[in-house]
Coordinates of C-alpha atoms in Angstrom, one line a residue:
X1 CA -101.6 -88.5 33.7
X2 CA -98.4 -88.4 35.4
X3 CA -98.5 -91.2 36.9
X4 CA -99.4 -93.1 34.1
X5 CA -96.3 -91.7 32.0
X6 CA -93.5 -92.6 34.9
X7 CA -94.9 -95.9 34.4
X8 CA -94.8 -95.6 30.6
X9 CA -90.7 -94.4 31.4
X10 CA -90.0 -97.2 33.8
X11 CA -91.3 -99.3 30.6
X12 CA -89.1 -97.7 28.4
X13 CA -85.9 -97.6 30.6
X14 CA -86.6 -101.3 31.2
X15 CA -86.9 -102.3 27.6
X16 CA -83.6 -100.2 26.4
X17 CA -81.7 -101.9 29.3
X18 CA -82.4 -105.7 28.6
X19 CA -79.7 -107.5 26.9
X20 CA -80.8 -109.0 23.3
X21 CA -80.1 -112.7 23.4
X22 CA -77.8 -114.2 21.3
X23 CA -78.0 -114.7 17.5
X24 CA -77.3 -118.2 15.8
X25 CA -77.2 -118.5 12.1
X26 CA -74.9 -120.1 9.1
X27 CA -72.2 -117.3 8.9
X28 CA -68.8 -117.8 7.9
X29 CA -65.5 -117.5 10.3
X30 CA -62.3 -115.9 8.8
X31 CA -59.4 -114.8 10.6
X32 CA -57.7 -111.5 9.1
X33 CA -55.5 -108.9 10.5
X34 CA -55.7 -105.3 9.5
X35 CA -53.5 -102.3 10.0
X36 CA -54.1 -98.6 9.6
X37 CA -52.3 -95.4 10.4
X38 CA -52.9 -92.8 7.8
X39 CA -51.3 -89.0 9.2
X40 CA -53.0 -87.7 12.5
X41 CA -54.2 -91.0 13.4
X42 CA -52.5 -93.7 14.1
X43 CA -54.5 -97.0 14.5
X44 CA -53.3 -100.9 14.5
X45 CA -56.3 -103.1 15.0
X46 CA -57.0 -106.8 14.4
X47 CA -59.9 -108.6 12.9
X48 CA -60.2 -112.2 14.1
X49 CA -63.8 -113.4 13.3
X50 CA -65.6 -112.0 10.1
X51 CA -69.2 -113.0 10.0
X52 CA -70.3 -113.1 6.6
X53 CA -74.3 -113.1 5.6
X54 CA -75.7 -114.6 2.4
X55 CA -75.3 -111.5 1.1
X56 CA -71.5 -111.3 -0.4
X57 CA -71.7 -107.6 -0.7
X58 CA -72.8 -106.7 2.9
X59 CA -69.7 -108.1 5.2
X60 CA -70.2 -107.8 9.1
X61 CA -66.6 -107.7 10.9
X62 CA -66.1 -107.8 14.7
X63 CA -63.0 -105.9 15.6
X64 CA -60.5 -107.7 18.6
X65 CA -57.9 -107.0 21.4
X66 CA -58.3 -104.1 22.9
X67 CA -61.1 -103.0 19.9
X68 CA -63.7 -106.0 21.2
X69 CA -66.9 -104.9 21.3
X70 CA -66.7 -102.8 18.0
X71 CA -68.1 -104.1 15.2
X72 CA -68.2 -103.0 11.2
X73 CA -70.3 -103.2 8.7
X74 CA -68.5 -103.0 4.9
X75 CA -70.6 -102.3 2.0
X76 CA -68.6 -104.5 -1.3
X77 CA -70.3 -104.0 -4.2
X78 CA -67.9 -102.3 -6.6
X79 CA -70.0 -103.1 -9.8
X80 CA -73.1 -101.0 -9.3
X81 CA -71.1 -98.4 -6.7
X82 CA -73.1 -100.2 -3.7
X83 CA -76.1 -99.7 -5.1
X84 CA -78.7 -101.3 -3.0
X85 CA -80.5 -104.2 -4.4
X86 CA -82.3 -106.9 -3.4
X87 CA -79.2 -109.2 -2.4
X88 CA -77.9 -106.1 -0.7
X89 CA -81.3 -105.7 1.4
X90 CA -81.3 -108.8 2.5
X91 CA -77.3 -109.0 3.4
X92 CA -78.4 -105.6 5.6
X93 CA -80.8 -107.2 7.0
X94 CA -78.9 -110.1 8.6
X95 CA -76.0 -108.0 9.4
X96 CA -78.5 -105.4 11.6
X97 CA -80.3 -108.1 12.9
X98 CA -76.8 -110.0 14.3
X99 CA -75.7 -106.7 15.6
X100 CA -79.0 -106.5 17.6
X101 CA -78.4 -109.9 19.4
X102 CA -74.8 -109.8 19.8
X103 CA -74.3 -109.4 23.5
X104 CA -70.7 -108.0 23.4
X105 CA -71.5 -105.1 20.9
X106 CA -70.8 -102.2 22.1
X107 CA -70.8 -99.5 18.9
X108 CA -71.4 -100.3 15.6
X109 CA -69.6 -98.7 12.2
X110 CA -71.1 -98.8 8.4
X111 CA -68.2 -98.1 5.7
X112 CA -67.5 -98.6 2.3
X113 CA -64.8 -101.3 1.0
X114 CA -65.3 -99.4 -2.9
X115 CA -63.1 -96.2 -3.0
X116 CA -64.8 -93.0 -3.4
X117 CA -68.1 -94.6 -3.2
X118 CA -70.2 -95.0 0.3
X119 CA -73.8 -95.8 -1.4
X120 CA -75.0 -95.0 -5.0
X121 CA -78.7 -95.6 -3.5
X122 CA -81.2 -98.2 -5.1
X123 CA -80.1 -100.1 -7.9
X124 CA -82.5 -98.6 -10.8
X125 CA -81.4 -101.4 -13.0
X126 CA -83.0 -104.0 -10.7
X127 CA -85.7 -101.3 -9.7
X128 CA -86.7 -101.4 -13.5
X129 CA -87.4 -104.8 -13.6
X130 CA -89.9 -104.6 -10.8
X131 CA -93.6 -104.3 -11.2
X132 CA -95.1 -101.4 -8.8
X133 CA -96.4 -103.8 -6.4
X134 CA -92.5 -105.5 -6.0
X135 CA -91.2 -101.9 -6.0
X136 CA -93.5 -100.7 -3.1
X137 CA -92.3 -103.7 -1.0
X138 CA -88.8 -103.4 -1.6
X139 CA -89.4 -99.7 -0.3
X140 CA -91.0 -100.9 2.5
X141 CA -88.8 -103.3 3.5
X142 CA -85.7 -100.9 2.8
X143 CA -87.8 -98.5 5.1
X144 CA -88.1 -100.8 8.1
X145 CA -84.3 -102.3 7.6
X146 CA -83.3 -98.1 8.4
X147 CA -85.4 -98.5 11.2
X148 CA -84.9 -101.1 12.6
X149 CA -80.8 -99.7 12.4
X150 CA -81.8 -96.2 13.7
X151 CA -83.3 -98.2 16.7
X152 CA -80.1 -100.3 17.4
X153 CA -79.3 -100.5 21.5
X154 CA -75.8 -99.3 21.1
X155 CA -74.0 -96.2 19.1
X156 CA -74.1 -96.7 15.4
X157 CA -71.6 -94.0 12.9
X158 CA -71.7 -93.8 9.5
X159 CA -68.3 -93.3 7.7
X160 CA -68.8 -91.6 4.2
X161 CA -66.4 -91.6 1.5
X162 CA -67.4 -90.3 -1.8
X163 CA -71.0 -91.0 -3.1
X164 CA -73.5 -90.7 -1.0
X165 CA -77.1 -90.6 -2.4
X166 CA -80.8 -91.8 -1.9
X167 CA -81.1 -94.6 0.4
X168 CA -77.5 -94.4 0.9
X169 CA -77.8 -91.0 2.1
X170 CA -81.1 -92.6 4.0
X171 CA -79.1 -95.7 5.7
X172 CA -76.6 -92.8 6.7
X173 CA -79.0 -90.5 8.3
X174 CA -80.5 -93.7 10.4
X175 CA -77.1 -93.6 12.0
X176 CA -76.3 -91.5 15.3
X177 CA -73.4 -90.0 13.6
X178 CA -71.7 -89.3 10.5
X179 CA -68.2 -88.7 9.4
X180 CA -67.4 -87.8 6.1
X181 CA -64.5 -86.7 3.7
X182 CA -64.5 -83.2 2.4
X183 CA -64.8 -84.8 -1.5
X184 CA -68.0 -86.6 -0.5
X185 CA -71.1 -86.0 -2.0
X186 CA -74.6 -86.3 -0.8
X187 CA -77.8 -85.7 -2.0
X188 CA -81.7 -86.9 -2.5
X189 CA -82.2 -87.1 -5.8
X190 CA -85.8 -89.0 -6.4
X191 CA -87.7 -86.1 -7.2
X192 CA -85.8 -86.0 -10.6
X193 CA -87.1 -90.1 -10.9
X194 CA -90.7 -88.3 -10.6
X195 CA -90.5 -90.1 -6.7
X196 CA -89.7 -89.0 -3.5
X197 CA -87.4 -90.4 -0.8
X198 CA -89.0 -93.4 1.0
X199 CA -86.6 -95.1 3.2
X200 CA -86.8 -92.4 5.6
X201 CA -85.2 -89.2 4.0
X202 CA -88.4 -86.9 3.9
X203 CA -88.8 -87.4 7.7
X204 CA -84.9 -88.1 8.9
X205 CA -83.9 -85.0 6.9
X206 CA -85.9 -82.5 8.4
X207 CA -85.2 -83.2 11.8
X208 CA -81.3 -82.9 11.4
X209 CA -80.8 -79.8 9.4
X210 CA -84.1 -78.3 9.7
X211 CA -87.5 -78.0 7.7
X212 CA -86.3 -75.3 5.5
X213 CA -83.0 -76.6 4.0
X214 CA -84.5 -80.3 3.9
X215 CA -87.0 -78.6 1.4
X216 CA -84.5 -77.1 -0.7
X217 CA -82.3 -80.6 -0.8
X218 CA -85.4 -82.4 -1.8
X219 CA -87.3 -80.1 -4.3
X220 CA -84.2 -79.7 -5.7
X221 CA -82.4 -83.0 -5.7
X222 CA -79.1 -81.1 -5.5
X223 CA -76.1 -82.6 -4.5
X224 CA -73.5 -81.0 -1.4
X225 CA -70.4 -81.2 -0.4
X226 CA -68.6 -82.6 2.3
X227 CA -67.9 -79.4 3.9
X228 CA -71.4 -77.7 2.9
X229 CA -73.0 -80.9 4.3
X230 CA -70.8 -80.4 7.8
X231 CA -72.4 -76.7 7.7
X232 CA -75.6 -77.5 8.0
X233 CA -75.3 -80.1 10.5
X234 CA -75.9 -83.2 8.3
X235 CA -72.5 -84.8 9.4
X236 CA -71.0 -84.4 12.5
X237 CA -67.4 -84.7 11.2
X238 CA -66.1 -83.3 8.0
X239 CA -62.5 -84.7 7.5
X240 CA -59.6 -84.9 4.8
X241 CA -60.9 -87.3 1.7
X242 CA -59.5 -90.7 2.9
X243 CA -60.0 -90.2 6.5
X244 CA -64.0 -90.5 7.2
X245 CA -62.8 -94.7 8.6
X246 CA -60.4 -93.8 10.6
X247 CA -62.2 -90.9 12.0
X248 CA -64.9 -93.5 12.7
X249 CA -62.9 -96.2 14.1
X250 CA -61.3 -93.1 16.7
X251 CA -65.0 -92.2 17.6
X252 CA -66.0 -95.8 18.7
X253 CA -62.3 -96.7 20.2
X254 CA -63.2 -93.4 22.6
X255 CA -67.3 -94.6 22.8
X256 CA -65.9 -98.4 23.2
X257 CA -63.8 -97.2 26.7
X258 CA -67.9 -95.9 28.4
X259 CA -69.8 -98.1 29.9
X260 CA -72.2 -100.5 27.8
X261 CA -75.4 -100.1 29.8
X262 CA -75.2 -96.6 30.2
X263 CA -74.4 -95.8 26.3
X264 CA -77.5 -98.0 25.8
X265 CA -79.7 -95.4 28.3
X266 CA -78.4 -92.2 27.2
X267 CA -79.7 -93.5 23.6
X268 CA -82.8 -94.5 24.8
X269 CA -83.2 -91.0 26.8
X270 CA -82.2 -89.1 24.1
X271 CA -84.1 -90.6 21.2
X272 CA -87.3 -91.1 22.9
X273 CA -87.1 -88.2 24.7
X274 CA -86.7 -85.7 22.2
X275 CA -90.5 -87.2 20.6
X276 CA -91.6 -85.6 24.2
X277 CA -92.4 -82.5 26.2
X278 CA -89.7 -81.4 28.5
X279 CA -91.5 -82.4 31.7
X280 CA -91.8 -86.1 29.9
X281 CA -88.7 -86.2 28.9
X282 CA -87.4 -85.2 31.8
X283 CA -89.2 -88.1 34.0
X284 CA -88.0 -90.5 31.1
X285 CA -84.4 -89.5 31.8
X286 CA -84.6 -89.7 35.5
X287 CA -86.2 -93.5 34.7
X288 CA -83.1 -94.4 32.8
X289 CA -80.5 -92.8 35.2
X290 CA -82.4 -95.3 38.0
X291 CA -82.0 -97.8 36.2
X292 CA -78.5 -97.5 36.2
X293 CA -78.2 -97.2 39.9
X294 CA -78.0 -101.0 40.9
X295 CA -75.1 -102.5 38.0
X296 CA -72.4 -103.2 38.6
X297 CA -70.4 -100.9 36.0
X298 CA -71.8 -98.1 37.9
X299 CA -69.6 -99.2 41.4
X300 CA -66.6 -100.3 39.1
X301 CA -66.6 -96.6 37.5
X302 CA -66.9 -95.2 41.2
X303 CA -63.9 -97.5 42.3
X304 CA -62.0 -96.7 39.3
X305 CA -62.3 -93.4 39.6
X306 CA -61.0 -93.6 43.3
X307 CA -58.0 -95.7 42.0
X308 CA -56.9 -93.5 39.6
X309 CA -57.1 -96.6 36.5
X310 CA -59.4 -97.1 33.7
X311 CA -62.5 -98.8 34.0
X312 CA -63.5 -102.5 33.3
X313 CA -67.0 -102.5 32.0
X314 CA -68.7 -105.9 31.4
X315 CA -72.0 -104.6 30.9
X316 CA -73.7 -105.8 33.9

């Protein structure tokens, strides 16, 4: 048995080390330039390539200069308060997808371009429209985009401003962090539709703040505050309204300096691992760490170390 589950963690460590191939598709290429520095944080960053997917409400930006390697998803649907509908699904979809096969990504954001507003959740106007069979495969395929997101390679954080509710709430809770503002609201409220959450939220719940208060969130519907939601663990990061971004962007300038193969093995060692006993997890984590052992960013981190310099990573 043991044997046969260090093979089973070589597999693992293996498969979260390969390199996704590039993605080729019709996207459009803008150049933009963007500045922030709001209080505490000061940040000047430049966008140079925006890679827009059919969808015109999901926009997938790739940050430049010394930012490289960061990229951003921005919700834009101001009409319905990002409420996610079938145009919306599919402009997730492509933006996940070329995240997944974009060699240089390093860490991955989701924000809002609509103020106050991260995600309203489903679109009910379009939902009502649907017959059940339609409306069961929209769920499915809404379940398997959040998947398919929570499983990313590199670090994805979810930036929450405002409204965040159903399978917004979902999408942010398939993320490996969350930032929000203290005005932000969050919640689960399909059991007052006579449903229950299905993009994830009855299982991804539970497992961050714990069996008990997922109940009471989902029996109830309720809504919580940013601050209440930072209590019990459901953010990481409770910040002034305004600030969740920039927050964000600070987290993934400071995750964007590691190296890129190792981020991508202490995600694989920790998400799998936790689904195992201590002893397997614990031969899954030495897997990884070997794996590690022959790149080259391992000796570059040695020698800059030695040097007294930061490190240059290329991921190999």
């Amino acid at each position: 048995m043991v044997v046969a589950f260090v093979g089973i963690a070589k597999s693992i460590g293996e498969h979260c080390l390969k390199r996704p191939k590039r993605y080729f598709s019709s996207y459009l290429l803008v150049h933009r330039n963007s500045k922030y520095g709001v209080q505490k944080w000061q940040f000047q960053s430049h966008r140079n390539l925006i890679l827009q997917s059919a969808s015109q409400s999901v926009k997938l930006e790739t940050l430049s200069d010394s930012d490289s390697g960061i990229l951003e998803v921005k919700l834009d649907r101001p009409a319905t308060r990002n409420a996610i509908g079938k145009d919306m699904l599919r402009g997730l979809q492509h933006a996940f997808e070329t995240v997944s096969n974009e060699r240089s990504a390093n860490v991955l954001m989701i924000c809002s371009s609509v103020p106050k507003v991260f995600c309203a959740g489903a679109d009910l106007k379009e939902r009502k429209t649907m017959t059940p069979s339609e409306v069961q495969d929209f769920v499915n395929t809404l379940r398997s985009t959040f998947s398919f997101l929570e499983a990313l390679h590199i670090p994805t954080i979810a930036a929450i401003e405002g409204t965040a509710l159903g399978g917004g709430l979902e999408m942010a809770m398939s993320c490996d962090i969350r930032i929000c503002g203290e005005d932000a609201v969050l919640g689960l409220p399909e059991t007052g539709l006579a449903i229950i959450p299905g993009a994830g939220g009855t299982q991804r719940l539970p497992r961050l703040v714990g069996k008990s208060i997922a109940k009471d969130i989902i029996f109830t519907g309720r809504k919580i505050s940013g601050k209440d939601a930072g209590s019990i663990g459901l953010v990481n990061y409770c910040v002034p309204a305004g600030e969740a971004r920039l927050k964000a962007l600070e987290l993934a300038r400071d995750i964007n300096q590691k190296g890129p193969l190792a981020l991508r093995m202490a995600k694989c060692a920790i998400d799998k691992g936790v689904e195992l006993d201590m002893q397997s997890g614990l031969a899954l984590e030495r897997d990884c760490y070997e794996q590690l052992l022959d790149t080259e960013d391992r000796l570059e981190g040695l020698a800059a170390f030695a040097e007294r310099r930061k490190p240059r990573y290329k991921g190999e």
